[in-house]
mmCIF file with all atom_site columns, C-alpha atoms and ligand atoms in Angstrom:
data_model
loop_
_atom_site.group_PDB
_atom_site.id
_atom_site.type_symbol
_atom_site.label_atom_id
_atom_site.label_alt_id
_atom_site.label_comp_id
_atom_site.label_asym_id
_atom_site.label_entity_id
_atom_site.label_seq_id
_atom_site.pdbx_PDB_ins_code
_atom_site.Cartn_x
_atom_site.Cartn_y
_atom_site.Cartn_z
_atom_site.occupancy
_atom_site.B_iso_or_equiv
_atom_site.pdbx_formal_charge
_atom_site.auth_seq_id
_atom_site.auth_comp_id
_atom_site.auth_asym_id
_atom_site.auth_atom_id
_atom_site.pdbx_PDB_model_num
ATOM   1   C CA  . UNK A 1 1   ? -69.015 38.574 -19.944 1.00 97.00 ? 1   UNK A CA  1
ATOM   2   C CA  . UNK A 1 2   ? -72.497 37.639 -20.352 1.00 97.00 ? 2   UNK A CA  1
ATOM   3   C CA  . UNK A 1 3   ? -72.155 33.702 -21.410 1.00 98.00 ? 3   UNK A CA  1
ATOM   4   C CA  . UNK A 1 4   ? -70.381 33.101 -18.180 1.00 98.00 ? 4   UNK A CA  1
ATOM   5   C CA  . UNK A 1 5   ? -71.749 34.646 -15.772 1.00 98.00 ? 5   UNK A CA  1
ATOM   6   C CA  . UNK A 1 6   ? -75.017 32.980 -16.965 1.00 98.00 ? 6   UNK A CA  1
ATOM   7   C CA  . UNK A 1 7   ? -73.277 29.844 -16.897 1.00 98.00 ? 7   UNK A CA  1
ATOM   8   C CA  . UNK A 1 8   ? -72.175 30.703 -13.151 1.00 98.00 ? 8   UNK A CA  1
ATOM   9   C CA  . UNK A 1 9   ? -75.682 31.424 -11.958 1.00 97.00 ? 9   UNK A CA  1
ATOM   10  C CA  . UNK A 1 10  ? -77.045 28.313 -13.416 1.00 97.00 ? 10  UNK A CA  1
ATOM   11  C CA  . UNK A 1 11  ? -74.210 25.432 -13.256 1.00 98.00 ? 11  UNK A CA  1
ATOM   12  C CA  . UNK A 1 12  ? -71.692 27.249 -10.331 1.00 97.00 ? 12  UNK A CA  1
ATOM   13  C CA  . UNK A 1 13  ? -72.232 26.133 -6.447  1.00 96.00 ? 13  UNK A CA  1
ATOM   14  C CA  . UNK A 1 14  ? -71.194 28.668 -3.452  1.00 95.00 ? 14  UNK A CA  1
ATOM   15  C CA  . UNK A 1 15  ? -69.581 25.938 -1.192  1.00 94.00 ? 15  UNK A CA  1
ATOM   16  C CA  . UNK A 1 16  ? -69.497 28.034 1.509   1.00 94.00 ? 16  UNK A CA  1
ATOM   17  C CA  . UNK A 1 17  ? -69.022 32.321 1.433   1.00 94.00 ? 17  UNK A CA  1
ATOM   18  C CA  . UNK A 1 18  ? -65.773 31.914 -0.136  1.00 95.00 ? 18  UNK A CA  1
ATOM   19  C CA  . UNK A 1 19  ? -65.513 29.150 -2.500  1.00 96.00 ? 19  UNK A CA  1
ATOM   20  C CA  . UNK A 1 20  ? -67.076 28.540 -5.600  1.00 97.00 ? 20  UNK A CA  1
ATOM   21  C CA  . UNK A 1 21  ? -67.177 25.505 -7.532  1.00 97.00 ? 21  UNK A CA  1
ATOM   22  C CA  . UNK A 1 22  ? -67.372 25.400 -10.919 1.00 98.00 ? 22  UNK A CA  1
ATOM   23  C CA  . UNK A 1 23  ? -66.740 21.654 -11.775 1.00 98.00 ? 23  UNK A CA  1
ATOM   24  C CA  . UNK A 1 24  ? -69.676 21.160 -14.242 1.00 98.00 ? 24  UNK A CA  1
ATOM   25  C CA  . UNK A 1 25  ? -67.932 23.670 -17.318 1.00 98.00 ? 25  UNK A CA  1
ATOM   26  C CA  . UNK A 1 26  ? -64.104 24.591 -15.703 1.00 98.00 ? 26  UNK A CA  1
ATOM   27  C CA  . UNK A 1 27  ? -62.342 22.715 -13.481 1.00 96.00 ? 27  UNK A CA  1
ATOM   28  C CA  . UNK A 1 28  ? -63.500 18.926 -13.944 1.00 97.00 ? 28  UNK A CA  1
ATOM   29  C CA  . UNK A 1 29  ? -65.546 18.994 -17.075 1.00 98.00 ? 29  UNK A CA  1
ATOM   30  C CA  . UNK A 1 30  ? -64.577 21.544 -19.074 1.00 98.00 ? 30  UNK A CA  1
ATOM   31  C CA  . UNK A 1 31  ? -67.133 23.244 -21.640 1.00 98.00 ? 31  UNK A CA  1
ATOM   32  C CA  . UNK A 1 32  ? -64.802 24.412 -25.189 1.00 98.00 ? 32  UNK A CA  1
ATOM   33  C CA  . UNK A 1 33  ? -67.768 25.965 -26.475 1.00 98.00 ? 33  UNK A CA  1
ATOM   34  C CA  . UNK A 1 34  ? -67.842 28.661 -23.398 1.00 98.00 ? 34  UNK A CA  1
ATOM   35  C CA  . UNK A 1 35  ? -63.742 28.527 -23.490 1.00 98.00 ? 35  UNK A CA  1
ATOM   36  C CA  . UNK A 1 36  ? -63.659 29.560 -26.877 1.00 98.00 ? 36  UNK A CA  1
ATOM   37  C CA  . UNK A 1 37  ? -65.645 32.118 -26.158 1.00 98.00 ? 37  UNK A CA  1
ATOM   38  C CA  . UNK A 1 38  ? -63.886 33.179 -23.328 1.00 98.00 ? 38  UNK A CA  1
ATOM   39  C CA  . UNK A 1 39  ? -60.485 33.336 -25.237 1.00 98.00 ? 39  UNK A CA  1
ATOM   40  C CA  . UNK A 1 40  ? -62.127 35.666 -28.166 1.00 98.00 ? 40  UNK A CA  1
ATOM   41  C CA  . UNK A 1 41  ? -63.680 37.566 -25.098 1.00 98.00 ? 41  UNK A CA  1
ATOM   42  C CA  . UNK A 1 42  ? -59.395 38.073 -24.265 1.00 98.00 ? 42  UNK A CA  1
ATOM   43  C CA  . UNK A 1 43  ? -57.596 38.364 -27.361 1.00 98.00 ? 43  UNK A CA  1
ATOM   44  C CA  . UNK A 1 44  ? -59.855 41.449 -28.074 1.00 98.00 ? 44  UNK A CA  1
ATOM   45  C CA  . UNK A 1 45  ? -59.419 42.908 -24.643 1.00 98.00 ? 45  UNK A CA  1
ATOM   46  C CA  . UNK A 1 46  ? -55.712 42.441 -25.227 1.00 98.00 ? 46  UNK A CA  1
ATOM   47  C CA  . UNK A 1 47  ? -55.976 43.173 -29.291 1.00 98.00 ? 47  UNK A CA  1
ATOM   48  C CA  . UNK A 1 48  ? -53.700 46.364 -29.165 1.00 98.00 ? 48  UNK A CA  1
ATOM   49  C CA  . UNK A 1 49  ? -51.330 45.191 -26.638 1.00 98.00 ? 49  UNK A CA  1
ATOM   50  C CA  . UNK A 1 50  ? -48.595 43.223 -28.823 1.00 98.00 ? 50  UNK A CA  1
ATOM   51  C CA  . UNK A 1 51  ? -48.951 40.267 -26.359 1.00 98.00 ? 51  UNK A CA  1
ATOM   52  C CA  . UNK A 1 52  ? -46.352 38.147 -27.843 1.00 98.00 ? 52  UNK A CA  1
ATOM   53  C CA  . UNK A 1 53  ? -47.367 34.968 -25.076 1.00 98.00 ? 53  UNK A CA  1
ATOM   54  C CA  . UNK A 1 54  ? -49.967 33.738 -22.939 1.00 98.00 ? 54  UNK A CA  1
ATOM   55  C CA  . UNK A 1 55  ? -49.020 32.331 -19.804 1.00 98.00 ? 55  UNK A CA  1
ATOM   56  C CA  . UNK A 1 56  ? -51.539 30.298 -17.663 1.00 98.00 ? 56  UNK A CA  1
ATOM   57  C CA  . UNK A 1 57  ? -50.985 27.954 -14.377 1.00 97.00 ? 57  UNK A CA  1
ATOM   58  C CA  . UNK A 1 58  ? -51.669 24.289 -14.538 1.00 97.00 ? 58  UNK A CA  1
ATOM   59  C CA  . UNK A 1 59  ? -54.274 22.997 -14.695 1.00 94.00 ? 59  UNK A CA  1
ATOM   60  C CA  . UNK A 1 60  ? -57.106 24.741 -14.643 1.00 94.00 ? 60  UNK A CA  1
ATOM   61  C CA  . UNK A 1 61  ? -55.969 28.285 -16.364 1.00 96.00 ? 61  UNK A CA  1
ATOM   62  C CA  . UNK A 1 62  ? -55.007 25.207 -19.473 1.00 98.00 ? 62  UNK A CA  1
ATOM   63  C CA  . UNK A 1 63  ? -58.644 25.418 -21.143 1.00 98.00 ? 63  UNK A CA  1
ATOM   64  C CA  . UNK A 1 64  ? -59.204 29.149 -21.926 1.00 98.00 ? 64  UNK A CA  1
ATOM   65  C CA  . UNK A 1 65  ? -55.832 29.681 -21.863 1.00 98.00 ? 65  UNK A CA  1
ATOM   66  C CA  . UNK A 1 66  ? -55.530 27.144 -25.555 1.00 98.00 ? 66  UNK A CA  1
ATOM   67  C CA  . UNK A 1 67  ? -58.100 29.215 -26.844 1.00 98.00 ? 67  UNK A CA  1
ATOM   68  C CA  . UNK A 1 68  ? -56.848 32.915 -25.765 1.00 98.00 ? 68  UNK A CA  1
ATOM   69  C CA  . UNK A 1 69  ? -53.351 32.110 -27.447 1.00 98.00 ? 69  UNK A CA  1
ATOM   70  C CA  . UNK A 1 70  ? -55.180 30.261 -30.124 1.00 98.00 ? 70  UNK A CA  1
ATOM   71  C CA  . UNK A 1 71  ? -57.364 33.597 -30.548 1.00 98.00 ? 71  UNK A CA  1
ATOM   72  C CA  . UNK A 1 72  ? -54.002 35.645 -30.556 1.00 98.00 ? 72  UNK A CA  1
ATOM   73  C CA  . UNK A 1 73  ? -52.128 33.273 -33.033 1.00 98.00 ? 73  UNK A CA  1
ATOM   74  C CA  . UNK A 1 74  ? -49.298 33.217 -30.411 1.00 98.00 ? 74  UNK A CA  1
ATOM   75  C CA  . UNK A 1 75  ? -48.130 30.548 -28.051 1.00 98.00 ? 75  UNK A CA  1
ATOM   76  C CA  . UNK A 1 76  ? -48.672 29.512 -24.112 1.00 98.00 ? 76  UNK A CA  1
ATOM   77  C CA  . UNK A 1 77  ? -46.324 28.593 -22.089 1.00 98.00 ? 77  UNK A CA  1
ATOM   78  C CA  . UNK A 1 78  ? -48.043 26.312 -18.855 1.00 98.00 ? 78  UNK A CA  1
ATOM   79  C CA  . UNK A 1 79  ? -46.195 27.356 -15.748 1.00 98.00 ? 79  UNK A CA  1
ATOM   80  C CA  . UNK A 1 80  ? -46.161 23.816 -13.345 1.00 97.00 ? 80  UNK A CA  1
ATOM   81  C CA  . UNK A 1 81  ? -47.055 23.238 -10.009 1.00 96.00 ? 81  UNK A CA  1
ATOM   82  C CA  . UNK A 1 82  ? -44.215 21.341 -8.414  1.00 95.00 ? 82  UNK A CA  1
ATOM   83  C CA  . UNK A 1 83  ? -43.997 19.941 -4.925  1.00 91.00 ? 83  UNK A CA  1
ATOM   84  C CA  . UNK A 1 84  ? -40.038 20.401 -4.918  1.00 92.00 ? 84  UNK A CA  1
ATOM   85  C CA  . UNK A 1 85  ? -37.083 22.771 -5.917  1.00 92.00 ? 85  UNK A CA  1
ATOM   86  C CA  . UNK A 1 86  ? -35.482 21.360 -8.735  1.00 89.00 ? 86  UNK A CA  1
ATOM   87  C CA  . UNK A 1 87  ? -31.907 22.512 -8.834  1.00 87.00 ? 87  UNK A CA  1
ATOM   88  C CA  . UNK A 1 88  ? -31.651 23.023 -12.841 1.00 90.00 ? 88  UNK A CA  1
ATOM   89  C CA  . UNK A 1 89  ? -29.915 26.046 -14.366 1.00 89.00 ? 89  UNK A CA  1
ATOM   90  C CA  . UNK A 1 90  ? -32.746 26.376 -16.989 1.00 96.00 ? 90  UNK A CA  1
ATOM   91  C CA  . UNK A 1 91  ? -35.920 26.240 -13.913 1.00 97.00 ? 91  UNK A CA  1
ATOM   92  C CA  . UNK A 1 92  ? -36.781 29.219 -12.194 1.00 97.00 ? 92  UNK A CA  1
ATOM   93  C CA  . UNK A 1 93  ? -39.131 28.603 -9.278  1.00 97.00 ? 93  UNK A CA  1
ATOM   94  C CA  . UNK A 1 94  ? -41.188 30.367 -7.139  1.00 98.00 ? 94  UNK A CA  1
ATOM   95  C CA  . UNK A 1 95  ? -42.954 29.556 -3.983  1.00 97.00 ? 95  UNK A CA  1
ATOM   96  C CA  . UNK A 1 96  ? -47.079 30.487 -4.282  1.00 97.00 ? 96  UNK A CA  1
ATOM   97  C CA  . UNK A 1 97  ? -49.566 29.721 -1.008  1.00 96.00 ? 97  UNK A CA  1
ATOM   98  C CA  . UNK A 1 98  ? -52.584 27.414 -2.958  1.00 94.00 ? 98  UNK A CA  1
ATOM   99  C CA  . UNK A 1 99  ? -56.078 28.998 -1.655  1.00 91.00 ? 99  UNK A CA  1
ATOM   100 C CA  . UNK A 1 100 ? -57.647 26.268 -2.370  1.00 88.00 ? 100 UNK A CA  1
ATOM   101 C CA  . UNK A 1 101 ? -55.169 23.528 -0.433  1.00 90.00 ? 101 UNK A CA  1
ATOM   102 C CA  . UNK A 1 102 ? -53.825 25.712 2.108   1.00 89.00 ? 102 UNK A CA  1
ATOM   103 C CA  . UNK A 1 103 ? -50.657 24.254 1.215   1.00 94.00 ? 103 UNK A CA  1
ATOM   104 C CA  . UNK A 1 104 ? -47.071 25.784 -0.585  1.00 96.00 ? 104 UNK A CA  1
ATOM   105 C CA  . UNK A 1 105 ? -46.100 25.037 -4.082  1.00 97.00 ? 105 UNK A CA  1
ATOM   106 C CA  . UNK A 1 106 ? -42.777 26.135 -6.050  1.00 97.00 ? 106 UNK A CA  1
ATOM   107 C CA  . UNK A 1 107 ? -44.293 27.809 -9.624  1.00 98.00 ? 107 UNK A CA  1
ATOM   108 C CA  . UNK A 1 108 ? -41.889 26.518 -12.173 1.00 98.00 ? 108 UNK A CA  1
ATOM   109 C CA  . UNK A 1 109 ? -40.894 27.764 -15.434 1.00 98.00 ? 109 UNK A CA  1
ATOM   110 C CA  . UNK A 1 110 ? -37.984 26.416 -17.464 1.00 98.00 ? 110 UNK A CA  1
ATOM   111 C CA  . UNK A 1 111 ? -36.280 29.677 -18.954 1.00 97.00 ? 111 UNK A CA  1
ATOM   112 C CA  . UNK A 1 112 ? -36.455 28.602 -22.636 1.00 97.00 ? 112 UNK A CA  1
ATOM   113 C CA  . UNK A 1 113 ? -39.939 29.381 -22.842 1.00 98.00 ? 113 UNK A CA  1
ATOM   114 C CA  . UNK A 1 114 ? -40.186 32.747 -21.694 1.00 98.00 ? 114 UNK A CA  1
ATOM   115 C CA  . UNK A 1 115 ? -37.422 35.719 -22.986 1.00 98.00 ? 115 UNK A CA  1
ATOM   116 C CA  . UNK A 1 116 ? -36.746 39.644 -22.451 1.00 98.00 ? 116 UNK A CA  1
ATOM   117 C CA  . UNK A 1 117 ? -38.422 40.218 -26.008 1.00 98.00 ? 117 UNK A CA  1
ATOM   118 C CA  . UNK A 1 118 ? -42.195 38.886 -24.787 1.00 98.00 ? 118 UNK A CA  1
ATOM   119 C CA  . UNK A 1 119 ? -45.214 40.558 -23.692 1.00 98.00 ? 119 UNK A CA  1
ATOM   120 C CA  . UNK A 1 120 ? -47.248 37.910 -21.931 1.00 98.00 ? 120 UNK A CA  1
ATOM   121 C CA  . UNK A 1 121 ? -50.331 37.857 -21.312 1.00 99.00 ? 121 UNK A CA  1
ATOM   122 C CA  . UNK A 1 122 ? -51.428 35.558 -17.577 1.00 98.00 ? 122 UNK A CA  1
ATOM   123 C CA  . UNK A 1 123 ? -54.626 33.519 -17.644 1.00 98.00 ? 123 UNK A CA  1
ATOM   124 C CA  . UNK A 1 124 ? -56.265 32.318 -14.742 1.00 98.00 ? 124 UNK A CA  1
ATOM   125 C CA  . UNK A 1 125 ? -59.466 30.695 -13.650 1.00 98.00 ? 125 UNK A CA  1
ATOM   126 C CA  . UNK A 1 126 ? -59.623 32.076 -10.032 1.00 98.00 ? 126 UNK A CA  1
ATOM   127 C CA  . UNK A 1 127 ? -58.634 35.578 -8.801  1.00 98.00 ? 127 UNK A CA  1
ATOM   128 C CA  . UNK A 1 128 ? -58.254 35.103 -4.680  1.00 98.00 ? 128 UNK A CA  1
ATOM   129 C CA  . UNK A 1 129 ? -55.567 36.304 -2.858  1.00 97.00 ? 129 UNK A CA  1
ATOM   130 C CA  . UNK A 1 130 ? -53.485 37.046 -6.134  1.00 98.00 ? 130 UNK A CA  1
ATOM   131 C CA  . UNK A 1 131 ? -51.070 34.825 -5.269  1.00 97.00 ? 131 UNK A CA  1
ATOM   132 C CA  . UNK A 1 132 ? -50.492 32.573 -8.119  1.00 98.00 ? 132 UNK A CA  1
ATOM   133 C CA  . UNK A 1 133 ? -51.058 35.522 -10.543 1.00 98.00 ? 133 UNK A CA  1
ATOM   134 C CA  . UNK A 1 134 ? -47.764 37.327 -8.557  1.00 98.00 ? 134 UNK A CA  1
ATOM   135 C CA  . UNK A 1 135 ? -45.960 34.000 -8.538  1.00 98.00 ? 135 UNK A CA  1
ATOM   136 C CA  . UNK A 1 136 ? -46.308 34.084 -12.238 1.00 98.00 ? 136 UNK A CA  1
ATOM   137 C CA  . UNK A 1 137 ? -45.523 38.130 -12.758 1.00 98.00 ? 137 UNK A CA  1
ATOM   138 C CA  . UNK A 1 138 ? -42.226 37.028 -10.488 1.00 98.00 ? 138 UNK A CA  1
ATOM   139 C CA  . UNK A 1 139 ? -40.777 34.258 -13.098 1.00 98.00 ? 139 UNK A CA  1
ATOM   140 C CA  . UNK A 1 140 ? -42.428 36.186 -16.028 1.00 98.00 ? 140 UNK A CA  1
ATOM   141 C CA  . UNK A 1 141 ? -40.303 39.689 -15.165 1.00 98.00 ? 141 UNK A CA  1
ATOM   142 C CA  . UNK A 1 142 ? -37.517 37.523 -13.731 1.00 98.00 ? 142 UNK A CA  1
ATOM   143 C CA  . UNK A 1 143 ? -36.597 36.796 -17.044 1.00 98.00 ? 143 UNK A CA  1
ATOM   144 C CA  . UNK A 1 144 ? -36.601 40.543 -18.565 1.00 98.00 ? 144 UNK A CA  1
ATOM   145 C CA  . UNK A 1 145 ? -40.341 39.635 -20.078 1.00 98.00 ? 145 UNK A CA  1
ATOM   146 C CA  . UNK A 1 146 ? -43.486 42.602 -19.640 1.00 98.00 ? 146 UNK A CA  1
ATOM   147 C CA  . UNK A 1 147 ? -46.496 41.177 -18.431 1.00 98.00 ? 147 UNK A CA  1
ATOM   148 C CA  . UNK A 1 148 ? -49.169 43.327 -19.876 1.00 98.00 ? 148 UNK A CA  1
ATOM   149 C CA  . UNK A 1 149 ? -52.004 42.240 -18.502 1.00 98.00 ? 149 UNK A CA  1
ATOM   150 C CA  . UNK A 1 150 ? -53.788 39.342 -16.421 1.00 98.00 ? 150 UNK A CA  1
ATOM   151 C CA  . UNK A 1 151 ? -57.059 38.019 -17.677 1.00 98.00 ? 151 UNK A CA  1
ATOM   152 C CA  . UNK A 1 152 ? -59.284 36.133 -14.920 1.00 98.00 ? 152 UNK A CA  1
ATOM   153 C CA  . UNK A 1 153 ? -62.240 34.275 -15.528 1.00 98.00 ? 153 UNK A CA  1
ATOM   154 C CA  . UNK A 1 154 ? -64.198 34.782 -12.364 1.00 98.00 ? 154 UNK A CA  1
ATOM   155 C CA  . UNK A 1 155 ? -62.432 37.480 -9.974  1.00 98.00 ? 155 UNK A CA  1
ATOM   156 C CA  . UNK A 1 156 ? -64.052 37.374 -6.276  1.00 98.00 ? 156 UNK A CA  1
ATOM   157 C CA  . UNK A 1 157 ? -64.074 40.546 -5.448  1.00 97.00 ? 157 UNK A CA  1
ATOM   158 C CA  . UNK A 1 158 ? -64.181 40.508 -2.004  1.00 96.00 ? 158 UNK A CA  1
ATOM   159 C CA  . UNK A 1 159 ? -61.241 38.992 -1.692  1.00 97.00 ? 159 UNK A CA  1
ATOM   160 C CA  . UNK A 1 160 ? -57.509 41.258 -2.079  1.00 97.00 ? 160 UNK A CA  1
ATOM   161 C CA  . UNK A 1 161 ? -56.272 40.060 -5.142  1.00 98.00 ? 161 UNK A CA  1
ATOM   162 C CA  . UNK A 1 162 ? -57.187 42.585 -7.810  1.00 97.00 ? 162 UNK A CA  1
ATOM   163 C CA  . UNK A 1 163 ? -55.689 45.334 -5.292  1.00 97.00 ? 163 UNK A CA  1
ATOM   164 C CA  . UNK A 1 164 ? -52.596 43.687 -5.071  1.00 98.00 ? 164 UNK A CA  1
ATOM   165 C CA  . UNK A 1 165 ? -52.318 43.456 -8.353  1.00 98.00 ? 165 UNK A CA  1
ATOM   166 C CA  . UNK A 1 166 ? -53.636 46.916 -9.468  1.00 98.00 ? 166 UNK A CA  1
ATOM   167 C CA  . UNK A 1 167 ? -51.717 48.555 -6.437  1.00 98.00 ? 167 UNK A CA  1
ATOM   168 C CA  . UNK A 1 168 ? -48.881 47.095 -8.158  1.00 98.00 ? 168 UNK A CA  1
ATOM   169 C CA  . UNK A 1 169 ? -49.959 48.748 -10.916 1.00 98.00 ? 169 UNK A CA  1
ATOM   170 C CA  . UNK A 1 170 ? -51.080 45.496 -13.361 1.00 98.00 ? 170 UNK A CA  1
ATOM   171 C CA  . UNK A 1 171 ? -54.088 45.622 -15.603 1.00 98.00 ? 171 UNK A CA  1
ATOM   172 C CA  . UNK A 1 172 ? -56.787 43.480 -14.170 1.00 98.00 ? 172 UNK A CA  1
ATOM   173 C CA  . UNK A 1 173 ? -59.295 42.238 -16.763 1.00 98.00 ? 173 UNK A CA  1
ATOM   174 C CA  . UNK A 1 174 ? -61.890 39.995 -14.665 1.00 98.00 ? 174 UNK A CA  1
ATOM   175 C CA  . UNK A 1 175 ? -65.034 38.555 -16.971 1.00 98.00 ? 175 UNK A CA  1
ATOM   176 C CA  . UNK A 1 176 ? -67.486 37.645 -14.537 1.00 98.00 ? 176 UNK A CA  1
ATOM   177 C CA  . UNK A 1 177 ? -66.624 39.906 -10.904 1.00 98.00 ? 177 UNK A CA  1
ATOM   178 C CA  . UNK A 1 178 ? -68.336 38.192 -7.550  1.00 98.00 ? 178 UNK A CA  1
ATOM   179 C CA  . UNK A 1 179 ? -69.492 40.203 -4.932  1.00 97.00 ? 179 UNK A CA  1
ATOM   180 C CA  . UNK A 1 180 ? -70.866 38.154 -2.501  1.00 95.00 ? 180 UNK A CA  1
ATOM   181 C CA  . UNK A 1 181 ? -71.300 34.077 -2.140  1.00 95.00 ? 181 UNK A CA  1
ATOM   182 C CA  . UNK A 1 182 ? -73.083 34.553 1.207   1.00 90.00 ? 182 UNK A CA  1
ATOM   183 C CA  . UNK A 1 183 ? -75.842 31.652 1.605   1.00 87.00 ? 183 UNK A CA  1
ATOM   184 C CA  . UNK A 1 184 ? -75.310 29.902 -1.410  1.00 87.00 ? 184 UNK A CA  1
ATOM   185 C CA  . UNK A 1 185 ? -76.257 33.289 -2.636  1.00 92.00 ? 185 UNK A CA  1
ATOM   186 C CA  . UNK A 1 186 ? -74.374 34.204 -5.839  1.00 96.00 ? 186 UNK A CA  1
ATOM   187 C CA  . UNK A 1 187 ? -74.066 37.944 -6.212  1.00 96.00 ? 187 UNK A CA  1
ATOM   188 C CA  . UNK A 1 188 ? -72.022 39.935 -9.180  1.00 97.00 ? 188 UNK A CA  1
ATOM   189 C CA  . UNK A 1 189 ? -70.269 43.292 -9.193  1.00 95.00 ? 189 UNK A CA  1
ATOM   190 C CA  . UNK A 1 190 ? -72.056 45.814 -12.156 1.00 82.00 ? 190 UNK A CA  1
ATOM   191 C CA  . UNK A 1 191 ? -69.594 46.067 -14.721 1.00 73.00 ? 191 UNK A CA  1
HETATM 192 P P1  . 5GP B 2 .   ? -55.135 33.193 -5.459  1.00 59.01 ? 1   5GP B P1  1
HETATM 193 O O1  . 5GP B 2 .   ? -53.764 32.736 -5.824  1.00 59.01 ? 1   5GP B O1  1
HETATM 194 O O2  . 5GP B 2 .   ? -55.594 34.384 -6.282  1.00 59.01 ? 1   5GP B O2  1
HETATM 195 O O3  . 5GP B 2 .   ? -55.300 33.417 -3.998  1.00 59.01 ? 1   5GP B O3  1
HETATM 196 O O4  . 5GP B 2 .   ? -56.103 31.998 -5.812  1.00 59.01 ? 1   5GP B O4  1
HETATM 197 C C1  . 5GP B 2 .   ? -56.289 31.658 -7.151  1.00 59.01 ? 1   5GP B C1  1
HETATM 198 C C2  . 5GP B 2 .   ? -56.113 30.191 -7.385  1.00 59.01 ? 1   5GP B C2  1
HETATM 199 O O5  . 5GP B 2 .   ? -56.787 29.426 -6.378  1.00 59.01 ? 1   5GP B O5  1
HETATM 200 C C3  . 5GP B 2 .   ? -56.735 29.842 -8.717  1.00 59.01 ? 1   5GP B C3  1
HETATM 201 O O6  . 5GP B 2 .   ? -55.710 29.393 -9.581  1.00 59.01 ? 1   5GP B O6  1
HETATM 202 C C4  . 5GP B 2 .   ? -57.733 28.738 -8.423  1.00 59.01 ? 1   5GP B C4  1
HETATM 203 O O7  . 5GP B 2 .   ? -57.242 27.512 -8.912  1.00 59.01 ? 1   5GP B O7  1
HETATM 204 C C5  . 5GP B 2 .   ? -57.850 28.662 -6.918  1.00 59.01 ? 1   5GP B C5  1
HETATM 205 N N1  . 5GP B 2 .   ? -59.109 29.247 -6.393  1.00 59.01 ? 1   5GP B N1  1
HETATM 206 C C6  . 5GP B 2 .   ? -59.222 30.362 -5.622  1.00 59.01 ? 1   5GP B C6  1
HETATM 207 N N2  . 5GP B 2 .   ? -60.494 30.555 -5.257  1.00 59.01 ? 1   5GP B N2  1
HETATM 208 C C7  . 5GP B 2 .   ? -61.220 29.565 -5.823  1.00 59.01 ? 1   5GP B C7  1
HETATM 209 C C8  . 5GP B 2 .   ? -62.620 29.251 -5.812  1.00 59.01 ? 1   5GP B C8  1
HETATM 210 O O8  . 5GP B 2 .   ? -63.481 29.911 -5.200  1.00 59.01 ? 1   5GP B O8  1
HETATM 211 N N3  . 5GP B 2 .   ? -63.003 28.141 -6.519  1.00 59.01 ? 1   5GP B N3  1
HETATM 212 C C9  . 5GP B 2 .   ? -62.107 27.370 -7.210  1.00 59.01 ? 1   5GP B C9  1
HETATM 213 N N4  . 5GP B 2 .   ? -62.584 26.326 -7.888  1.00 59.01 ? 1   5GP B N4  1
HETATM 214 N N5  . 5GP B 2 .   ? -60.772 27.644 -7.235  1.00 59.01 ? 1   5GP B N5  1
HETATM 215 C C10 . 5GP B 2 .   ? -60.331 28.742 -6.554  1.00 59.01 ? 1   5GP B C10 1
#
């Protein structure tokens, strides 16, 4: 997508070869005009799909995750970050690694939300390691539910995530696909 990775070249920072920060229009101030965008940019990606929910993970996947299920007329479900189980027969948990914290999470979902009858649709900001998206694909199928796609904002492609999830046989739909952030150097894959 055009828009952003324009808006990545001019606004984003390479903190260092692996970490970009995009504080300016996603993650701290948030731009709606660009995540409007964004979530037209999805809900014709995933037009002929029959995606039925969105699901994003707080709280940065919130933004163009509004305007995705907004775009699709269909609602999203925000799975939390908690630090603890919560013993609840309507929670389902998982445990996700954080690439940005270096610390452990359990993913939560309460059940009501998602059912066997839904094609979701995950949202993301970041695609690393895959880790949160697989967290999410674990609660999404644990309760019956097809996840028929995942939709990231900025993918870094060096990284493994978009293998693990394509060896795994998920459709990977990246809009702006980083190939490099050597030197404060910001370098995109050709679409
Ligand atoms: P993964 O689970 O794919 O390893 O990492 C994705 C998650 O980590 C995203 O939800 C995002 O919040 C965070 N993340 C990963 N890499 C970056 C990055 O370079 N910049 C920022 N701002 N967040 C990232």
């Amino acid at each position: 997508m055009r828009e952003l990775k324009e808006r990545i070249l001019k606004d984003g920072q390479a903190l260092n070869e692996a970490v970009l920060k995009v504080d300016s229009f996603i993650n701290h101030q948030v731009d709606p005009n660009l995540m409007e965008n964004i979530g037209k940019t999805f809900a014709d990606k995933f037009a002929d799909d029959g995606v039925t929910k969105v699901v994003t993970i707080e709280s940065s996947g919130i933004a163009p995750s509004v305007f995705t299920a907004k775009a699709m007329n269909v609602k999203l479900v925000i799975l939390k970050k908690s630090t603890s189980k919560i013993l609840e027969d309507n929670i389902s948990q998982t445990e996700v690694a954080s690439y940005t914290k270096g610390t452990e999470y359990q993913l939560t979902l309460n059940k009501k939300y998602i059912n066997r009858n839904d094609r979701v649709l995950i949202i993301d900001d970041f695609l690393a390691r895959g880790e949160a998206a697989q967290g999410a694909i674990r609660l999404i199928e644990a309760q019956g539910a097809e996840v028929v796609g995942v939709g990231i904002l900025i993918e870094k492609a060096f990284q493994s995530g978009n293998k693990a999830l394509r060896d795994k046989g998920y459709t990977v739909c990246s809009l702006a696909r980083i190939k490099n952030l050597s030197d404060g150097h910001i370098e995109f894959l050709e679409d």
